[in-house]
Tab-separated table of C-alpha atoms in Angstrom:
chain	number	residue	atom	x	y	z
A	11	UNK	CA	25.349	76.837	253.897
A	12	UNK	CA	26.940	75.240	256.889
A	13	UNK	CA	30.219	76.685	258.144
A	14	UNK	CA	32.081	73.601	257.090
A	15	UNK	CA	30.826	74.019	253.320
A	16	UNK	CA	31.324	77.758	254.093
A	17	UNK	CA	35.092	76.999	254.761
A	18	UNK	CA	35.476	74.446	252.109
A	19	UNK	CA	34.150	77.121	249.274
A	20	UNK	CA	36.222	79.437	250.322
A	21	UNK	CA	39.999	77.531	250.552
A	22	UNK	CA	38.674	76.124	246.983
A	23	UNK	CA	38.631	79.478	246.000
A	24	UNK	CA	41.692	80.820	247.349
A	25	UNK	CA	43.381	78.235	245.597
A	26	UNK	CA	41.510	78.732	241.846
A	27	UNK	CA	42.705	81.897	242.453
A	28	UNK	CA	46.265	81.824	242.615
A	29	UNK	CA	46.747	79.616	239.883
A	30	UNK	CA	46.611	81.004	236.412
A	31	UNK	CA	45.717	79.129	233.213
A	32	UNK	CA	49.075	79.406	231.687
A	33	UNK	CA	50.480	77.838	235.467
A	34	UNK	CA	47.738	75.260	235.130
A	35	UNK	CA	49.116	73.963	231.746
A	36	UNK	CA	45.880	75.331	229.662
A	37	UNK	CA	44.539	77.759	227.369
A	38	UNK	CA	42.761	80.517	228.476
A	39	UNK	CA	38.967	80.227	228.237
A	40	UNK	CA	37.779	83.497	225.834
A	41	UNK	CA	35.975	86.104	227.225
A	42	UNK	CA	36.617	89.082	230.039
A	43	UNK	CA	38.317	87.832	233.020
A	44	UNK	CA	37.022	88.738	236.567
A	45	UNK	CA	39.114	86.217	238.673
A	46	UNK	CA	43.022	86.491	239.333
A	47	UNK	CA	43.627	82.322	238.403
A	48	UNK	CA	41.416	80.232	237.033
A	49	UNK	CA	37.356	80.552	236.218
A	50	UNK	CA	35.225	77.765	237.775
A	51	UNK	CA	34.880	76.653	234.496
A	52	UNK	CA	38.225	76.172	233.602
A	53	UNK	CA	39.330	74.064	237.025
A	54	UNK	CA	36.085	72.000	236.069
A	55	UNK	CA	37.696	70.711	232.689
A	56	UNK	CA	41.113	70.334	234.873
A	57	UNK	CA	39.915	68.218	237.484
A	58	UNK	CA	37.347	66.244	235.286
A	59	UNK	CA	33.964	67.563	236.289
A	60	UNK	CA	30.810	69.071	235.386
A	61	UNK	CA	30.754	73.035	235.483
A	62	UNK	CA	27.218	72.590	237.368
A	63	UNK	CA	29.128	70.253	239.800
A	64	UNK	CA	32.310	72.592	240.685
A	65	UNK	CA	30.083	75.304	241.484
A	66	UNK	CA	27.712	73.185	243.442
A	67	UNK	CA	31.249	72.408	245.684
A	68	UNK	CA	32.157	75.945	245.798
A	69	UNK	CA	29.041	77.290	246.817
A	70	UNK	CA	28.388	74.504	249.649
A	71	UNK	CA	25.665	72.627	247.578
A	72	UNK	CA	27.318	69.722	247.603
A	73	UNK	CA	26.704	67.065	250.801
A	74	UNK	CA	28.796	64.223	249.601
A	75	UNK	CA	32.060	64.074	247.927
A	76	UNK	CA	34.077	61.143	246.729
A	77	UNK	CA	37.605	60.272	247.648
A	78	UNK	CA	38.152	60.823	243.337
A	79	UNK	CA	37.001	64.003	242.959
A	80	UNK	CA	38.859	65.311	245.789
A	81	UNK	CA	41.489	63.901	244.204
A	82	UNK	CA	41.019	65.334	240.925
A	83	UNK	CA	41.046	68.608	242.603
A	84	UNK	CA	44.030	68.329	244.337
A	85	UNK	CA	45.364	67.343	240.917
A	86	UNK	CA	44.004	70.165	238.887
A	87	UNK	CA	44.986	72.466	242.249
A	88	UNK	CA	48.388	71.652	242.936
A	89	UNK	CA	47.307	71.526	246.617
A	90	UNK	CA	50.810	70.437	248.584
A	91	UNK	CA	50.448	67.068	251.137
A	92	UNK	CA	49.347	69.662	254.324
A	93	UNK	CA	46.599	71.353	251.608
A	94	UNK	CA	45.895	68.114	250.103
A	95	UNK	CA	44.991	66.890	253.962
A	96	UNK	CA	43.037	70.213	254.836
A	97	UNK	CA	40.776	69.729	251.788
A	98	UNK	CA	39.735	66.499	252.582
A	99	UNK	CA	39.073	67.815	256.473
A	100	UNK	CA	36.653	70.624	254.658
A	101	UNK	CA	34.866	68.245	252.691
A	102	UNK	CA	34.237	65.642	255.435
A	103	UNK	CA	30.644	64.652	256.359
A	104	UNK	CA	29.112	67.153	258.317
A	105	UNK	CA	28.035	64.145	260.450
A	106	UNK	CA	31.409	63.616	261.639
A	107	UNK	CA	30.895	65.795	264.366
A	108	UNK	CA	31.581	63.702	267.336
A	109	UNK	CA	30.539	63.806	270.833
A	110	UNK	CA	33.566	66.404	272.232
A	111	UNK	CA	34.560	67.591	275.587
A	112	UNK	CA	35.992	70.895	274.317
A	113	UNK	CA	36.399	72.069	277.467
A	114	UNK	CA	38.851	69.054	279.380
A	115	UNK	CA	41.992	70.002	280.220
A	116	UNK	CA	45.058	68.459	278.683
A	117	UNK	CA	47.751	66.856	280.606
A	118	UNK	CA	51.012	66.728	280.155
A	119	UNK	CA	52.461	63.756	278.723
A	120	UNK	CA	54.527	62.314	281.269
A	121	UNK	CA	56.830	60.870	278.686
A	122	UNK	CA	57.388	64.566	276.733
A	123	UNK	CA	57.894	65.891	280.562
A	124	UNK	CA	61.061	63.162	280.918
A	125	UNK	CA	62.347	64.174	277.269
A	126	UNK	CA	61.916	67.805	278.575
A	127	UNK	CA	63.808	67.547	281.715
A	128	UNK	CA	66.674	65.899	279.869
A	129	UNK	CA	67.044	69.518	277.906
A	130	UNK	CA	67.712	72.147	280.232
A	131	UNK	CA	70.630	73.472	278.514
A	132	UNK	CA	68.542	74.832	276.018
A	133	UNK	CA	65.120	76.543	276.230
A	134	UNK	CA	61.967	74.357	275.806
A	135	UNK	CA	57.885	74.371	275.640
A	136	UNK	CA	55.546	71.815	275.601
A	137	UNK	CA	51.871	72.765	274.565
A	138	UNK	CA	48.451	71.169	273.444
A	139	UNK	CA	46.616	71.498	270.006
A	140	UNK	CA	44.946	75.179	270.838
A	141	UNK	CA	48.691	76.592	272.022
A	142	UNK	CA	47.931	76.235	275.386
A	143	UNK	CA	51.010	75.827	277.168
A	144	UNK	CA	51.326	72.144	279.100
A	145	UNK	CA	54.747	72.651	280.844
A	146	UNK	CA	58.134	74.784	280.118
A	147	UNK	CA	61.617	75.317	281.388
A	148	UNK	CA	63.123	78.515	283.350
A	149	UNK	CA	65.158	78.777	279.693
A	150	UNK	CA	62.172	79.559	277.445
A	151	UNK	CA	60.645	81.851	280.224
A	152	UNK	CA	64.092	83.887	280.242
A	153	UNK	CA	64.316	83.982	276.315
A	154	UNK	CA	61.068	85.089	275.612
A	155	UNK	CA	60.716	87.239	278.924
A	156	UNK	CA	57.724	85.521	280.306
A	157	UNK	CA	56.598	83.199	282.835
A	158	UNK	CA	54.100	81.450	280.606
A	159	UNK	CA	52.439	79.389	283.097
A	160	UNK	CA	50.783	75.984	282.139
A	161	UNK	CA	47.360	76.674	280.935
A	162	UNK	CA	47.785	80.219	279.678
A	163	UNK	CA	47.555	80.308	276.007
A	164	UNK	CA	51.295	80.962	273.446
A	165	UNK	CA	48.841	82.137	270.717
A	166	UNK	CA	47.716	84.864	272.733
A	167	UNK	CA	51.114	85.665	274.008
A	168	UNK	CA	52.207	85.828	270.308
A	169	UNK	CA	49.137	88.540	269.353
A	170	UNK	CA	48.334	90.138	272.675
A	171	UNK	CA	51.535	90.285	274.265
A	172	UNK	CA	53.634	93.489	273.348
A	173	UNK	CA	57.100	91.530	274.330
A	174	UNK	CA	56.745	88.999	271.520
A	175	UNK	CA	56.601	91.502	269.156
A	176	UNK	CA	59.671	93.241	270.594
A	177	UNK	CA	61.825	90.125	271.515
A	178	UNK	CA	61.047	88.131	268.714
A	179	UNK	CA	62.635	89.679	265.595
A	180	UNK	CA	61.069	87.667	263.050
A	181	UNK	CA	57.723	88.127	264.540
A	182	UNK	CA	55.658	88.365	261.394
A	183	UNK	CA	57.204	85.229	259.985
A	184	UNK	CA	56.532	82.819	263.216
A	185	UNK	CA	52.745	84.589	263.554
A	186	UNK	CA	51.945	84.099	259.992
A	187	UNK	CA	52.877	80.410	260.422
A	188	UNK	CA	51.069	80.384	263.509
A	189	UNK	CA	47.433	80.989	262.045
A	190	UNK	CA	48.426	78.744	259.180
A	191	UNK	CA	48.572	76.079	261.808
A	192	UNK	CA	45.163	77.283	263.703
A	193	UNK	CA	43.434	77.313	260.435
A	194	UNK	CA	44.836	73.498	259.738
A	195	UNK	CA	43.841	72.855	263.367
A	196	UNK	CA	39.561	74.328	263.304
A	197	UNK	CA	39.544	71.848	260.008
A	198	UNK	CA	40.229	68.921	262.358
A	199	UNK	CA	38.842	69.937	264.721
A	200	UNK	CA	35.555	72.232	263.875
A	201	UNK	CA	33.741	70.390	267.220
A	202	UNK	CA	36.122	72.356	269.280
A	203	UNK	CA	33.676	75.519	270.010
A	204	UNK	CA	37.129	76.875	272.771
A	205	UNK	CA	39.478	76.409	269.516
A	206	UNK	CA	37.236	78.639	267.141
A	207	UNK	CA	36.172	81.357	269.610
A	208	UNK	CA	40.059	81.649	270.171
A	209	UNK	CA	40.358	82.114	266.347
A	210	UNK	CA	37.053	84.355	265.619
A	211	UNK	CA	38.255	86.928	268.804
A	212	UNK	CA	41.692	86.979	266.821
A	213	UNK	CA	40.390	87.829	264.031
A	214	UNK	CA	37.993	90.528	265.387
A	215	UNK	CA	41.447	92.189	267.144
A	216	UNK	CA	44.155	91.878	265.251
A	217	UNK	CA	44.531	92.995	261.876
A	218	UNK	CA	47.294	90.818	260.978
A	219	UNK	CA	45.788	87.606	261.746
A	220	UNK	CA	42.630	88.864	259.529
A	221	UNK	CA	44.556	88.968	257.116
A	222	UNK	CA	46.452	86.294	257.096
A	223	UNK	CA	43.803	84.541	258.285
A	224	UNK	CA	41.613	85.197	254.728
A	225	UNK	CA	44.628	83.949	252.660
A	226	UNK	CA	43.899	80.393	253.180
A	227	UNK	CA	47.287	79.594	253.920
A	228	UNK	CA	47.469	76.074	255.881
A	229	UNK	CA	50.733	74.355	257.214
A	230	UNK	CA	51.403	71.572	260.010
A	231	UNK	CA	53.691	72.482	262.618
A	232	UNK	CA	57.166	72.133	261.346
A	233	UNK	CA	60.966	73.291	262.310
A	234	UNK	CA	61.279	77.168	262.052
A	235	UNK	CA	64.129	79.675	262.606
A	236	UNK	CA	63.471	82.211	265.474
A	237	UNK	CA	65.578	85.078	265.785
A	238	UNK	CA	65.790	86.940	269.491
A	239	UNK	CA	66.756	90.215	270.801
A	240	UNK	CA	67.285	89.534	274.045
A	241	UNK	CA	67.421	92.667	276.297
A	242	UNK	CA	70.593	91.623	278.595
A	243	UNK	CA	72.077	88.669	276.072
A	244	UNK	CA	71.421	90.876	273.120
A	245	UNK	CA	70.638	89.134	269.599
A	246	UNK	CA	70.130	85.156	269.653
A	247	UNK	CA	69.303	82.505	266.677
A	248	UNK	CA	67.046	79.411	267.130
A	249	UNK	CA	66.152	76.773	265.780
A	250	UNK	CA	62.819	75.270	266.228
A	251	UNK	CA	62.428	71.824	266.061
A	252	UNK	CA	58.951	70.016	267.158
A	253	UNK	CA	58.901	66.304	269.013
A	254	UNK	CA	55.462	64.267	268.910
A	255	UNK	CA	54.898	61.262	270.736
A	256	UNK	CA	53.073	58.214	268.483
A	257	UNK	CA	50.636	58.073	271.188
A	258	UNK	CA	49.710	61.972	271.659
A	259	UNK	CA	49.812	63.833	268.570
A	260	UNK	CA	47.719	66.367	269.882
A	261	UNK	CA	51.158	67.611	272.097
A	262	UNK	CA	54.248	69.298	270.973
A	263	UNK	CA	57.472	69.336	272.629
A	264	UNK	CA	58.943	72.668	270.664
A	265	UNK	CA	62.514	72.814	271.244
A	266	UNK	CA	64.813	75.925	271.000
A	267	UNK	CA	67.704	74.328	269.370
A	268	UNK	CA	71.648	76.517	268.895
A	269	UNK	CA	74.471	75.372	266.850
A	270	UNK	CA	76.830	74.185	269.433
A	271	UNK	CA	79.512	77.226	268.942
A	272	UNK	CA	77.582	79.790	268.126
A	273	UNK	CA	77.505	83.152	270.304
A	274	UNK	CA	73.769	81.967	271.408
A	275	UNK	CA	74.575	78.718	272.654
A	276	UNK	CA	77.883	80.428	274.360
A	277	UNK	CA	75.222	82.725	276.120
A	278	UNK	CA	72.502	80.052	277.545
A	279	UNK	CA	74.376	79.155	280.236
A	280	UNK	CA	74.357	82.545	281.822
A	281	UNK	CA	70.804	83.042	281.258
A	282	UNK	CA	70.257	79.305	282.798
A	283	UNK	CA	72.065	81.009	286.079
A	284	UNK	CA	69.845	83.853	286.188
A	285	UNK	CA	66.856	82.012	286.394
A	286	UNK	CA	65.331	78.897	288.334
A	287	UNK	CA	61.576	78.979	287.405
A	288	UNK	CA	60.145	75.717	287.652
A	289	UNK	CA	59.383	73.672	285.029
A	290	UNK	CA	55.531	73.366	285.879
């Protein structure tokens, strides 16, 4: 079984699993249960296909799949639009597998660099579809204590990095989200050999990412809070909203937003006047 089909059995899985008959809208099949949700047999009759054919999908068997029956399973799933979109990633052609150049280096998109620039009050980070960070400003260095320079990696700051664990309060909430996105990301991208050695040393390391990393859970990036404990400024409250530009999805301007009279955005301004790290 190719990894693809590998991956593809496996989120199908995940998601027969947490769905129970009486959730699904049917009767229980008779017999001893050995799964949590549904049997095989019993998402089969849900999304309108052969027993023999399900477990052909679920065991990588299957080359080709139609548009329908993907479909039908996202039907019979109640996969979300983000799971819906990471099914139909797994169950591409094999063949898809372009010609990639895993290894050039992103550049910062010199219209997200202009937006940037324009929001020094507050702090913000611009990075590329592996994490890797493209550009910041001396706010976001001073919030989250450091200098992430363009080209090191946020994902690794988030998992190897002892101060976001301290600073960021909410840690486990904003990492869990984070492999949700990486696992969305190696579906659309399973050419990218730098993106999945990032993702198989993570999981060899850390025993949080294992884990959430074998739940299956998939997301896109979207707006998050982030709470800070800030060692001078003391406790601060984000947040997060993401900019794309139309023309480079693959960048992300992330952008630490306050309520305007809150005690964080009272504080920025001091912590802008400590420090005047550049913003590449």
């Amino acid at each position: 079984m190719s990894r693809d089909r590998a991956a593809l059995g496996a989120f199908l899985r995940s998601r027969r699993d947490r769905l129970t008959p009486a959730q699904a809208g049917i009767e229980a099949f008779p017999g001893a249960r050995r799964v949590p949700g549904l049997r095989r047999e019993e998402l089969a009759v849900l999304a309108g296909l052969s027993p023999d054919y399900y477990s052909r999908l679920e065991q990588g068997r299957q080359a080709n799949i139609s548009d329908e029956v993907l479909d039908a399973l996202a039907r019979a799933l109640r996969l979300d639009e983000v799971e819906q979109a990471h099914l139909r990633d797994l169950a591409a052609p094999t063949v898809r597998h372009r010609a990639a150049t895993p290894h050039a280096v992103q550049r910062a998109d010199p219209g997200l660099l202009r937006l940037m620039r324009t929001l020094d009050h507050v702090p913000v980070l611009l990075i590329g579809h592996r994490g890797e960070v493209l550009a910041r400003n001396a706010l976001l260095t001073e919030v989250l204590g450091r200098p992430l320079e363009p080209g090191t990696s946020f994902v690794r700051f988030m998992f190897q990095d002892s101060v976001a664990r301290e600073r960021i309060l909410n840690w486990a909430d904003f990492a869990s989200a984070t492999v949700a996105t990486m696992r969305r990301e190696t579906a659309r991208r399973p050419y990218d050999t730098r993106l999945t050695a990032l993702v198989d040393e993570l999981r060899a390391t850390d025993g949080d990412v294992a884990r959430w990393w074998d739940d299956h859970t998939v997301r896109d990036y979207a707006s998050v809070n982030k709470r800070i404990q800030h060692p001078a400024a003391g406790p601060m409250a984000f947040d997060i909203e993401i900019v794309c530009a139309p023309h480079e999805p693959d960048q992300r301007l992330i952008v630490y937003t306050t309520e305007p009279s809150s005690s964080t955005a009272r504080v920025l301004p001091i912590l802008a006047s400590w420090n005047t790290a550049p913003h590449l």
